[in-house]
Amino acid sequence: MAIPKERQMKPKRKQLRRKRQRSKAHHLMPMEVPIPQLQRKRIRHQLQKRENPKALHLVTVNPNQLQKKRKTSPKKKKSTNASSSEPSVAETATSVSSNNENGTKSTSKTAAKSPPKKKAPTHQRWTERTPLPKLHDAKHSALTNGSHTFTILSWNVAGLRALVKNHPDSLPDLVTKYDADVLCLQETKLQEGHLEDTKLKLKENLLDKMMELGYRGYFCYSTVKKGYSGTAMFLKQRVDNVIATSGSNGDAIQEDQNGEDSSKKGKKKQATLGAFFASKKAQDGEDGWASKNGTEDIQSVAGKPTGNVPSSIVHPIKIINELGLPTHDGEGRVITVEYPLFYLTNVYVPNSGQKLDRLTYRTSEWDADFVQKMQQYESEGNKPVIWLGDLNVAYDEKDTWNEGAKHLAKSAGTTPEERASFKKQLEGGFVDAFRHLHPEGRGHYTYWSQRAGNRAPNQGLRLDYFVCSEALMEDGEEKRAIVRDSYMVHDQMGSDHCPIVLEIEIKK
């Protein structure tokens, strides 16, 4: 007998129901089950911060909860809160930098290196420029005392060809602004043929312009090395106060301030720059000091008057080349001009070098022989001496912006040997004019490193000086030449040095 289909299906349905019930009960009961590999990775990620993350092969879990988490839980984001269980970068760096008890360093890969802290400098950093009082008024002195202010300019140009090329009017404008009697230059780096070289245009851009202003140049070249060292001086022609009038025959007659005809006097006057320098050339002869300015016919050039002071007082008597010592001559470092009231020496002192290879020569030989020569001029001529220029020494803490820095003791210009040598020179009867007149002046430097860009922040050295005999610093009725003021021209560009100025009052 055949069984109906409805009855045949009933046992299967019952079996299915039972299986479903069993499975529900089975899934709801917690039990220890092996975790598949994919689930194991997720659980490991969740439990990697626990004490024993390696024992993950059997874990008591509820499979239903795992399924729910798998469906509903979002991806876990990294916490950035300060209360997170992960250590911070600062804590990690601190743990790495510290040593353990055995003295060994930790080698954690997550350690972050902290940047090294810069130590605060212990040396001085003086860049402020204190104001300097104006100690002398040339116009007031001329009106009240009838005196003449003899103005001297000194400038290390660090290459005259480059200066004239880049700043062709710098020197003419400078001497015009300060009405200078003498302009002294150091480190010209010229050779004898450079003045006539048409490509360099030194004649038309410098010599001719200075000639029109009444200046004539004298140059001293280095013969031992080309394009090295070198000095130059431009001297101004001054004339007495004379009034030009027309005579009965139409010729010009020169009268002095008293109204007397100078042509009728027994002694003839020098009223023109050409006549003066023509006579000087004859006196100097062929000693290498003939000016390279070209033509000698400069009758149209007129010098400025000297007040009530005779022009002969400010006329040079003799020009001396070098020191006259074979040990030091040949580098073109010295020009000396003798005036009726004093000697004036333009000098470019040898640098000791980056490796101080010339330090011994400079301090033991050059400095000693040079100051001895100045004392010789002073004693034999019975007149005071002024020596000026780039002396390549920053004497004390007021002459450097970073006094106390460790490298200064081994740097040219600031070594103890150079400072002691300069001090010894001053003890020979000479005075640093600027420091004597402005003892509290700070920040007035004359040299700044162009490579380091130190000029704008005023991080420099004072390497340029006027050094005078003590007699020139003393005032008195019997004194005819007295140093009144000294200062710097900080705004003058064109070199890594700036010009310096000395004003001397010459009484009638």
Short mmCIF file of C-alpha atoms in Angstrom, two decimals:
data_model
loop_
_atom_site.label_atom_id
_atom_site.label_comp_id
_atom_site.label_asym_id
_atom_site.label_seq_id
_atom_site.Cartn_x
_atom_site.Cartn_y
_atom_site.Cartn_z
CA MET A 1 0.00 0.00 0.00
CA ALA A 2 1.41 3.35 -1.05
CA ILE A 3 2.01 6.10 1.56
CA PRO A 4 0.63 9.54 0.70
CA LYS A 5 3.09 12.32 0.01
CA GLU A 6 1.79 14.49 2.85
CA ARG A 7 2.67 11.85 5.37
CA GLN A 8 6.04 11.25 3.83
CA MET A 9 7.04 14.94 4.39
CA LYS A 10 6.05 15.14 8.03
CA PRO A 11 9.08 13.36 9.48
CA LYS A 12 11.45 15.64 7.57
CA ARG A 13 9.70 18.74 8.85
CA LYS A 14 9.96 17.51 12.40
CA GLN A 15 13.60 16.77 11.93
CA LEU A 16 14.19 20.25 10.59
CA ARG A 17 12.40 21.84 13.51
CA ARG A 18 14.42 19.87 15.97
CA LYS A 19 17.64 20.84 14.26
CA ARG A 20 16.66 24.49 14.36
CA GLN A 21 15.83 24.31 18.03
CA ARG A 22 19.05 22.52 18.77
CA SER A 23 21.07 25.03 16.80
CA LYS A 24 19.48 27.98 18.60
CA ALA A 25 20.14 26.43 21.93
CA HIS A 26 23.59 25.50 20.82
CA HIS A 27 24.45 29.04 19.71
CA LEU A 28 23.07 30.62 22.83
CA MET A 29 25.20 28.49 25.11
CA PRO A 30 28.72 29.83 25.80
CA MET A 31 31.37 27.30 25.16
CA GLU A 32 35.05 26.97 24.29
CA VAL A 33 35.44 26.83 20.56
CA PRO A 34 38.54 27.12 18.34
CA ILE A 35 38.72 30.56 16.71
CA PRO A 36 39.20 30.74 12.94
CA GLN A 37 42.28 32.47 11.58
CA LEU A 38 40.49 35.62 10.37
CA GLN A 39 38.74 36.12 13.70
CA ARG A 40 42.00 35.42 15.51
CA LYS A 41 43.69 38.34 13.72
CA ARG A 42 40.91 40.72 14.70
CA ILE A 43 40.95 39.60 18.29
CA ARG A 44 44.77 39.86 18.35
CA HIS A 45 44.49 43.46 17.16
CA GLN A 46 42.03 44.20 19.95
CA LEU A 47 44.03 42.44 22.63
CA GLN A 48 47.62 43.33 21.58
CA LYS A 49 47.93 45.78 24.44
CA ARG A 50 46.98 43.17 27.05
CA GLU A 51 49.40 41.35 29.31
CA ASN A 52 49.56 38.06 27.37
CA PRO A 53 48.55 38.70 23.75
CA LYS A 54 50.21 35.49 22.48
CA ALA A 55 47.74 33.09 24.19
CA LEU A 56 44.97 33.56 21.64
CA HIS A 57 44.46 30.06 20.25
CA LEU A 58 41.56 29.34 22.69
CA VAL A 59 39.41 32.08 24.14
CA THR A 60 36.04 31.82 25.86
CA VAL A 61 33.74 33.91 23.70
CA ASN A 62 30.13 34.02 22.65
CA PRO A 63 29.91 33.34 18.90
CA ASN A 64 26.71 35.39 18.62
CA GLN A 65 28.44 38.42 20.04
CA LEU A 66 31.25 38.02 17.55
CA GLN A 67 28.79 37.94 14.69
CA LYS A 68 27.01 41.04 15.96
CA LYS A 69 30.25 42.92 16.35
CA ARG A 70 31.28 41.84 12.90
CA LYS A 71 28.14 43.40 11.43
CA THR A 72 27.58 46.54 13.50
CA SER A 73 30.87 47.71 14.98
CA PRO A 74 32.72 50.36 12.91
CA LYS A 75 36.43 50.31 12.32
CA LYS A 76 38.34 51.31 15.37
CA LYS A 77 40.04 54.72 15.00
CA LYS A 78 43.29 55.64 16.61
CA SER A 79 42.73 57.71 19.69
CA THR A 80 44.41 61.12 19.84
CA ASN A 81 43.32 61.99 23.35
CA ALA A 82 45.85 62.70 26.02
CA SER A 83 44.27 59.95 28.15
CA SER A 84 44.97 57.25 25.51
CA SER A 85 46.76 54.12 26.62
CA GLU A 86 49.40 54.66 23.90
CA PRO A 87 52.51 56.50 25.11
CA SER A 88 53.08 60.00 23.71
CA VAL A 89 56.03 61.01 21.51
CA ALA A 90 57.55 63.00 24.32
CA GLU A 91 57.28 60.02 26.70
CA THR A 92 58.81 57.73 24.08
CA ALA A 93 61.67 60.16 23.46
CA THR A 94 62.27 60.46 27.17
CA SER A 95 62.35 56.70 27.60
CA VAL A 96 64.81 56.33 24.73
CA SER A 97 67.16 59.05 25.91
CA SER A 98 67.42 57.63 29.42
CA ASN A 99 69.80 54.78 30.21
CA ASN A 100 68.92 51.73 32.22
CA GLU A 101 70.65 50.62 35.38
CA ASN A 102 73.28 48.67 33.44
CA GLY A 103 74.22 51.79 31.42
CA THR A 104 72.95 50.42 28.07
CA LYS A 105 70.76 52.53 25.82
CA SER A 106 67.32 51.37 24.67
CA THR A 107 66.97 50.65 20.94
CA SER A 108 63.21 51.15 20.47
CA LYS A 109 62.24 51.78 16.83
CA THR A 110 59.39 54.12 17.81
CA ALA A 111 61.72 56.57 19.58
CA ALA A 112 61.69 60.14 18.23
CA LYS A 113 64.87 62.25 18.40
CA SER A 114 64.38 65.67 19.99
CA PRO A 115 66.17 68.61 18.32
CA PRO A 116 69.34 69.79 20.11
CA LYS A 117 68.95 72.91 22.18
CA LYS A 118 71.12 75.91 21.27
CA LYS A 119 73.13 77.26 24.14
CA ALA A 120 72.78 80.95 24.88
CA PRO A 121 75.97 82.87 24.01
CA THR A 122 78.09 83.82 26.98
CA HIS A 123 80.07 86.56 25.18
CA GLN A 124 78.96 90.14 24.64
CA ARG A 125 76.77 91.01 21.63
CA TRP A 126 77.03 94.77 21.25
CA THR A 127 75.46 96.05 18.01
CA GLU A 128 73.89 99.28 19.23
CA ARG A 129 75.59 102.45 18.00
CA THR A 130 75.69 105.05 20.75
CA PRO A 131 75.29 108.69 19.67
CA LEU A 132 78.48 110.74 19.45
CA PRO A 133 78.51 114.43 20.31
CA LYS A 134 79.81 116.86 17.71
CA LEU A 135 82.95 118.27 19.28
CA HIS A 136 83.98 120.84 16.66
CA ASP A 137 82.24 123.33 14.37
CA ALA A 138 84.55 124.31 11.52
CA LYS A 139 82.47 127.27 10.35
CA HIS A 140 82.08 128.72 13.83
CA SER A 141 85.78 128.30 14.49
CA ALA A 142 86.67 130.08 11.24
CA LEU A 143 84.36 133.02 12.00
CA THR A 144 85.33 133.48 15.64
CA ASN A 145 89.03 132.52 15.66
CA GLY A 146 89.96 132.80 12.01
CA SER A 147 91.28 129.25 12.15
CA HIS A 148 91.27 126.60 9.46
CA THR A 149 89.95 123.06 10.05
CA PHE A 150 92.35 120.61 8.43
CA THR A 151 90.21 117.57 7.57
CA ILE A 152 91.69 114.14 6.87
CA LEU A 153 89.74 111.22 5.41
CA SER A 154 90.96 107.62 5.54
CA TRP A 155 89.33 104.65 3.81
CA ASN A 156 90.26 101.05 3.05
CA VAL A 157 88.62 100.71 -0.37
CA ALA A 158 89.36 96.96 -0.80
CA GLY A 159 90.28 97.47 -4.46
CA LEU A 160 90.22 100.89 -6.13
CA ARG A 161 89.35 99.53 -9.57
CA ALA A 162 86.16 97.88 -8.29
CA LEU A 163 85.18 100.98 -6.32
CA VAL A 164 85.58 103.31 -9.30
CA LYS A 165 83.73 100.90 -11.58
CA ASN A 166 80.75 100.36 -9.27
CA HIS A 167 80.70 103.77 -7.58
CA PRO A 168 82.46 106.24 -9.92
CA ASP A 169 81.41 109.34 -7.95
CA SER A 170 81.98 108.01 -4.44
CA LEU A 171 85.41 109.58 -3.84
CA PRO A 172 84.69 113.00 -5.44
CA ASP A 173 81.42 113.22 -3.52
CA LEU A 174 83.12 112.19 -0.30
CA VAL A 175 85.85 114.83 -0.38
CA THR A 176 83.33 117.49 -1.43
CA LYS A 177 80.95 116.66 1.41
CA TYR A 178 83.64 116.93 4.09
CA ASP A 179 85.83 119.55 2.35
CA ALA A 180 88.82 117.28 2.96
CA ASP A 181 92.40 118.49 2.80
CA VAL A 182 93.76 114.97 2.47
CA LEU A 183 92.20 111.70 1.32
CA CYS A 184 94.13 108.55 2.28
CA LEU A 185 93.31 105.17 0.70
CA GLN A 186 94.48 101.69 1.65
CA GLU A 187 94.37 98.35 -0.17
CA THR A 188 94.11 99.95 -3.62
CA LYS A 189 95.46 96.78 -5.33
CA LEU A 190 96.85 98.86 -8.19
CA GLN A 191 99.86 98.38 -10.40
CA GLU A 192 101.79 101.16 -12.10
CA GLY A 193 100.14 100.71 -15.50
CA HIS A 194 96.56 100.69 -14.28
CA LEU A 195 96.20 104.47 -14.20
CA GLU A 196 96.89 104.79 -17.95
CA ASP A 197 94.80 101.74 -18.91
CA THR A 198 91.92 103.04 -21.05
CA LYS A 199 89.79 99.96 -20.33
CA LEU A 200 89.77 100.64 -16.60
CA LYS A 201 88.85 104.33 -17.09
CA LEU A 202 90.56 105.34 -13.86
CA LYS A 203 91.79 108.58 -15.36
CA GLU A 204 88.45 109.88 -16.56
CA ASN A 205 86.35 108.49 -13.69
CA LEU A 206 88.71 109.31 -10.83
CA LEU A 207 91.84 111.33 -11.58
CA ASP A 208 90.22 113.94 -13.81
CA LYS A 209 87.31 114.40 -11.41
CA MET A 210 89.64 114.79 -8.45
CA MET A 211 91.77 117.20 -10.46
CA GLU A 212 88.77 119.41 -11.12
CA LEU A 213 88.17 119.58 -7.37
CA GLY A 214 91.79 120.59 -6.73
CA TYR A 215 93.30 117.24 -5.68
CA ARG A 216 96.37 115.51 -6.95
CA GLY A 217 97.02 111.83 -6.36
CA TYR A 218 100.11 110.00 -5.19
CA PHE A 219 100.29 106.20 -5.36
CA CYS A 220 102.47 103.53 -3.82
CA TYR A 221 102.35 100.09 -5.47
CA SER A 222 103.27 96.60 -4.39
CA THR A 223 106.27 95.32 -6.34
CA VAL A 224 106.48 91.87 -4.73
CA LYS A 225 102.96 90.76 -5.64
CA LYS A 226 100.51 91.99 -8.26
CA GLY A 227 97.04 93.16 -7.27
CA TYR A 228 98.06 93.27 -3.62
CA SER A 229 98.09 95.89 -0.88
CA GLY A 230 98.89 99.41 -2.14
CA THR A 231 98.18 102.90 -0.76
CA ALA A 232 97.27 106.29 -2.23
CA MET A 233 96.90 109.90 -1.09
CA PHE A 234 95.04 112.82 -2.66
CA LEU A 235 96.25 116.24 -1.49
CA LYS A 236 94.16 119.38 -1.70
CA GLN A 237 95.63 122.71 -2.87
CA ARG A 238 94.67 125.59 -0.62
CA VAL A 239 95.18 129.30 -1.38
CA ASP A 240 95.22 132.47 0.68
CA ASN A 241 92.16 134.72 0.71
CA VAL A 242 92.90 136.93 -2.31
CA ILE A 243 90.61 139.25 -4.31
CA ALA A 244 91.03 139.36 -8.08
CA THR A 245 90.63 142.89 -9.55
CA SER A 246 91.48 144.45 -12.89
CA GLY A 247 94.42 146.85 -13.21
CA SER A 248 94.65 149.92 -15.43
CA ASN A 249 96.13 147.87 -18.24
CA GLY A 250 93.43 145.21 -18.04
CA ASP A 251 95.69 142.55 -16.44
CA ALA A 252 94.52 140.71 -13.37
CA ILE A 253 96.07 141.87 -10.14
CA GLN A 254 95.99 139.75 -7.00
CA GLU A 255 95.42 141.64 -3.80
CA ASP A 256 95.58 140.19 -0.35
CA GLN A 257 93.04 140.96 2.36
CA ASN A 258 94.87 144.17 3.27
CA GLY A 259 94.41 145.53 -0.25
CA GLU A 260 98.09 145.39 -1.17
CA ASP A 261 99.19 144.29 -4.63
CA SER A 262 100.90 140.94 -4.16
CA SER A 263 102.84 141.34 -7.42
CA LYS A 264 104.74 144.33 -5.99
CA LYS A 265 105.93 142.40 -2.94
CA GLY A 266 109.37 140.91 -2.89
CA LYS A 267 108.16 137.35 -2.38
CA LYS A 268 106.03 135.81 -5.09
CA LYS A 269 102.91 133.90 -4.04
CA GLN A 270 101.76 130.52 -5.32
CA ALA A 271 98.13 131.09 -6.25
CA THR A 272 97.49 128.13 -8.52
CA LEU A 273 97.52 124.38 -8.04
CA GLY A 274 99.55 123.88 -11.19
CA ALA A 275 102.36 126.15 -10.01
CA PHE A 276 102.47 124.42 -6.64
CA PHE A 277 102.64 120.86 -7.95
CA ALA A 278 105.04 121.81 -10.72
CA SER A 279 107.46 123.04 -8.09
CA LYS A 280 106.84 119.95 -6.00
CA LYS A 281 107.61 117.68 -8.92
CA ALA A 282 110.91 119.45 -9.42
CA GLN A 283 111.74 118.99 -5.74
CA ASP A 284 110.81 115.31 -5.71
CA GLY A 285 112.78 114.49 -8.84
CA GLU A 286 112.71 110.95 -10.18
CA ASP A 287 111.97 109.13 -6.94
CA GLY A 288 108.89 107.41 -8.25
CA TRP A 289 106.46 109.89 -6.77
CA ALA A 290 105.52 111.74 -9.93
CA SER A 291 101.74 111.85 -10.08
CA LYS A 292 99.99 109.78 -12.71
CA ASN A 293 97.35 112.43 -13.35
CA GLY A 294 98.61 113.34 -16.83
CA THR A 295 98.88 117.00 -17.86
CA GLU A 296 100.48 119.50 -15.49
CA ASP A 297 98.65 122.52 -16.96
CA ILE A 298 95.82 122.95 -14.44
CA GLN A 299 95.75 126.75 -14.10
CA SER A 300 91.95 126.77 -14.12
CA VAL A 301 91.78 124.77 -10.88
CA ALA A 302 91.32 126.98 -7.81
CA GLY A 303 91.72 125.87 -4.22
CA LYS A 304 89.46 126.95 -1.39
CA PRO A 305 90.73 129.63 1.01
CA THR A 306 92.07 128.81 4.46
CA GLY A 307 90.56 131.68 6.41
CA ASN A 308 93.17 133.81 8.19
CA VAL A 309 95.68 130.93 8.15
CA PRO A 310 98.38 131.28 5.46
CA SER A 311 98.10 128.62 2.78
CA SER A 312 101.78 127.78 3.23
CA ILE A 313 100.88 126.19 6.59
CA VAL A 314 98.83 123.50 4.84
CA HIS A 315 101.19 122.99 1.89
CA PRO A 316 103.16 119.72 1.92
CA ILE A 317 106.91 120.03 2.13
CA LYS A 318 108.03 116.52 1.22
CA ILE A 319 106.55 113.17 0.26
CA ILE A 320 108.35 110.00 1.37
CA ASN A 321 107.88 106.59 -0.21
CA GLU A 322 107.69 103.51 2.05
CA LEU A 323 109.62 103.24 5.33
CA GLY A 324 113.11 103.10 3.90
CA LEU A 325 113.61 99.65 5.43
CA PRO A 326 114.37 96.80 3.00
CA THR A 327 112.74 94.29 5.36
CA HIS A 328 109.34 95.90 4.94
CA ASP A 329 109.46 97.87 1.69
CA GLY A 330 108.08 96.43 -1.50
CA GLU A 331 104.41 95.88 -0.58
CA GLY A 332 103.38 99.53 -1.07
CA ARG A 333 102.06 99.97 2.45
CA VAL A 334 103.27 103.43 3.49
CA ILE A 335 103.14 107.03 2.20
CA THR A 336 104.37 109.86 4.43
CA VAL A 337 103.75 113.58 3.80
CA GLU A 338 105.60 116.23 5.77
CA TYR A 339 103.64 119.39 6.54
CA PRO A 340 104.99 122.47 8.30
CA LEU A 341 103.18 121.58 11.54
CA PHE A 342 103.23 117.73 11.53
CA TYR A 343 104.03 114.51 9.70
CA LEU A 344 101.15 112.57 8.16
CA THR A 345 101.66 108.84 7.45
CA ASN A 346 99.14 106.71 5.56
CA VAL A 347 99.72 103.04 6.40
CA TYR A 348 98.14 99.69 5.60
CA VAL A 349 99.39 97.35 8.34
CA PRO A 350 100.01 93.72 7.28
CA ASN A 351 97.27 91.26 8.17
CA SER A 352 98.35 88.28 10.26
CA GLY A 353 96.49 85.90 7.92
CA GLN A 354 93.69 83.40 8.43
CA LYS A 355 96.15 80.83 9.78
CA LEU A 356 98.17 83.51 11.62
CA ASP A 357 101.18 82.66 9.49
CA ARG A 358 102.37 86.32 9.58
CA LEU A 359 101.58 86.96 13.22
CA THR A 360 105.18 86.79 14.38
CA TYR A 361 106.39 89.02 11.56
CA ARG A 362 103.65 91.54 12.20
CA THR A 363 104.06 91.84 15.99
CA SER A 364 107.79 91.27 16.41
CA GLU A 365 109.14 93.03 13.32
CA TRP A 366 106.67 95.32 11.58
CA ASP A 367 105.06 96.95 14.63
CA ALA A 368 108.38 97.53 16.36
CA ASP A 369 110.11 99.00 13.29
CA PHE A 370 107.13 101.13 12.32
CA VAL A 371 106.69 102.86 15.68
CA GLN A 372 110.43 103.41 15.81
CA LYS A 373 110.20 105.18 12.43
CA MET A 374 107.38 107.39 13.71
CA GLN A 375 109.42 108.32 16.75
CA GLN A 376 112.33 109.12 14.46
CA TYR A 377 110.17 111.55 12.44
CA GLU A 378 108.96 113.12 15.66
CA SER A 379 112.44 113.66 17.10
CA GLU A 380 114.34 114.64 13.94
CA GLY A 381 111.62 116.94 12.57
CA ASN A 382 110.81 118.37 15.99
CA LYS A 383 107.10 118.14 15.17
CA PRO A 384 104.25 115.76 16.05
CA VAL A 385 103.24 112.75 13.99
CA ILE A 386 99.88 111.39 12.81
CA TRP A 387 99.67 107.86 11.46
CA LEU A 388 96.41 106.55 10.17
CA GLY A 389 94.74 103.84 8.10
CA ASP A 390 93.76 100.20 8.41
CA LEU A 391 95.85 99.01 11.36
CA ASN A 392 94.29 95.52 11.39
CA VAL A 393 93.74 95.36 15.14
CA ALA A 394 90.64 95.67 17.33
CA TYR A 395 92.21 96.96 20.50
CA ASP A 396 89.71 96.25 23.29
CA GLU A 397 86.17 95.12 24.09
CA LYS A 398 84.66 98.36 22.80
CA ASP A 399 86.16 97.74 19.37
CA THR A 400 84.49 94.35 18.81
CA TRP A 401 80.81 93.42 18.80
CA ASN A 402 81.35 89.89 20.21
CA GLU A 403 84.14 90.32 22.73
CA GLY A 404 84.61 87.11 24.68
CA ALA A 405 83.88 84.74 21.79
CA LYS A 406 86.26 81.78 21.82
CA HIS A 407 87.46 82.20 18.23
CA LEU A 408 88.68 85.79 18.73
CA ALA A 409 91.89 84.71 20.45
CA LYS A 410 92.85 82.82 17.28
CA SER A 411 91.55 85.32 14.70
CA ALA A 412 93.69 87.93 12.95
CA GLY A 413 93.20 91.37 14.44
CA THR A 414 91.97 90.19 17.84
CA THR A 415 94.79 87.95 19.07
CA PRO A 416 96.37 88.79 22.44
CA GLU A 417 99.73 89.27 20.69
CA GLU A 418 98.39 91.93 18.31
CA ARG A 419 96.57 93.80 21.05
CA ALA A 420 99.62 93.77 23.28
CA SER A 421 101.79 95.02 20.41
CA PHE A 422 99.42 97.92 19.68
CA LYS A 423 99.31 98.80 23.36
CA LYS A 424 103.08 98.95 23.36
CA GLN A 425 103.00 101.32 20.38
CA LEU A 426 100.61 103.67 22.19
CA GLU A 427 102.85 103.63 25.24
CA GLY A 428 105.59 105.12 23.06
CA GLY A 429 103.95 108.57 23.31
CA PHE A 430 100.92 108.19 21.00
CA VAL A 431 97.14 108.43 21.44
CA ASP A 432 94.20 106.69 19.79
CA ALA A 433 92.34 109.87 18.75
CA PHE A 434 88.83 108.44 18.53
CA ARG A 435 88.97 106.62 21.86
CA HIS A 436 90.56 109.66 23.52
CA LEU A 437 87.80 111.98 22.30
CA HIS A 438 84.92 109.50 22.69
CA PRO A 439 85.91 107.18 25.57
CA GLU A 440 82.38 105.78 25.98
CA GLY A 441 81.53 105.41 22.30
CA ARG A 442 80.22 101.91 21.55
CA GLY A 443 79.18 100.22 18.32
CA HIS A 444 81.23 102.51 16.08
CA TYR A 445 82.93 99.87 13.98
CA THR A 446 84.77 100.35 10.68
CA TYR A 447 84.82 96.81 9.26
CA TRP A 448 82.10 94.22 8.67
CA SER A 449 82.38 90.82 7.03
CA GLN A 450 80.57 90.91 3.67
CA ARG A 451 80.54 87.13 3.44
CA ALA A 452 78.59 86.83 6.69
CA GLY A 453 76.37 89.85 5.94
CA ASN A 454 77.36 91.58 9.18
CA ARG A 455 77.02 95.21 8.12
CA ALA A 456 73.23 95.52 8.43
CA PRO A 457 73.12 94.16 12.02
CA ASN A 458 76.32 96.14 12.83
CA GLN A 459 78.34 93.11 13.86
CA GLY A 460 81.78 94.52 13.15
CA LEU A 461 85.24 95.53 14.35
CA ARG A 462 87.05 98.83 14.63
CA LEU A 463 90.21 98.28 12.59
CA ASP A 464 90.83 101.81 11.25
CA TYR A 465 92.49 104.47 13.42
CA PHE A 466 94.03 107.90 13.70
CA VAL A 467 97.01 107.67 16.05
CA CYS A 468 98.50 111.03 17.04
CA SER A 469 101.39 112.33 19.09
CA GLU A 470 100.34 113.42 22.54
CA ALA A 471 101.28 117.00 21.71
CA LEU A 472 98.43 117.23 19.17
CA MET A 473 95.84 116.37 21.80
CA GLU A 474 96.85 119.19 24.17
CA ASP A 475 95.29 122.63 23.89
CA GLY A 476 97.11 125.86 24.67
CA GLU A 477 97.76 129.35 23.42
CA GLU A 478 101.11 128.38 21.94
CA LYS A 479 99.60 125.35 20.12
CA ARG A 480 98.87 125.94 16.44
CA ALA A 481 97.55 122.46 15.55
CA ILE A 482 95.06 120.69 17.84
CA VAL A 483 92.99 117.57 17.18
CA ARG A 484 89.34 118.47 17.74
CA ASP A 485 87.20 115.56 16.60
CA SER A 486 87.20 112.09 15.05
CA TYR A 487 84.29 110.01 13.79
CA MET A 488 83.16 107.45 11.19
CA VAL A 489 81.12 107.71 7.98
CA HIS A 490 78.97 104.61 8.43
CA ASP A 491 76.61 105.26 5.52
CA GLN A 492 79.37 105.30 2.88
CA MET A 493 79.13 102.14 0.77
CA GLY A 494 81.58 100.61 -1.69
CA SER A 495 83.84 98.55 0.58
CA ASP A 496 83.77 96.25 3.61
CA HIS A 497 85.29 99.18 5.53
CA CYS A 498 83.83 102.64 6.08
CA PRO A 499 85.75 105.96 5.96
CA ILE A 500 86.97 107.66 9.13
CA VAL A 501 87.48 111.40 9.68
CA LEU A 502 89.91 113.49 11.72
CA GLU A 503 89.48 117.25 12.21
CA ILE A 504 92.47 119.36 13.24
CA GLU A 505 92.11 123.03 14.09
CA ILE A 506 95.01 125.09 12.73
CA LYS A 507 95.19 128.52 14.33
CA LYS A 508 96.38 131.66 12.61
#
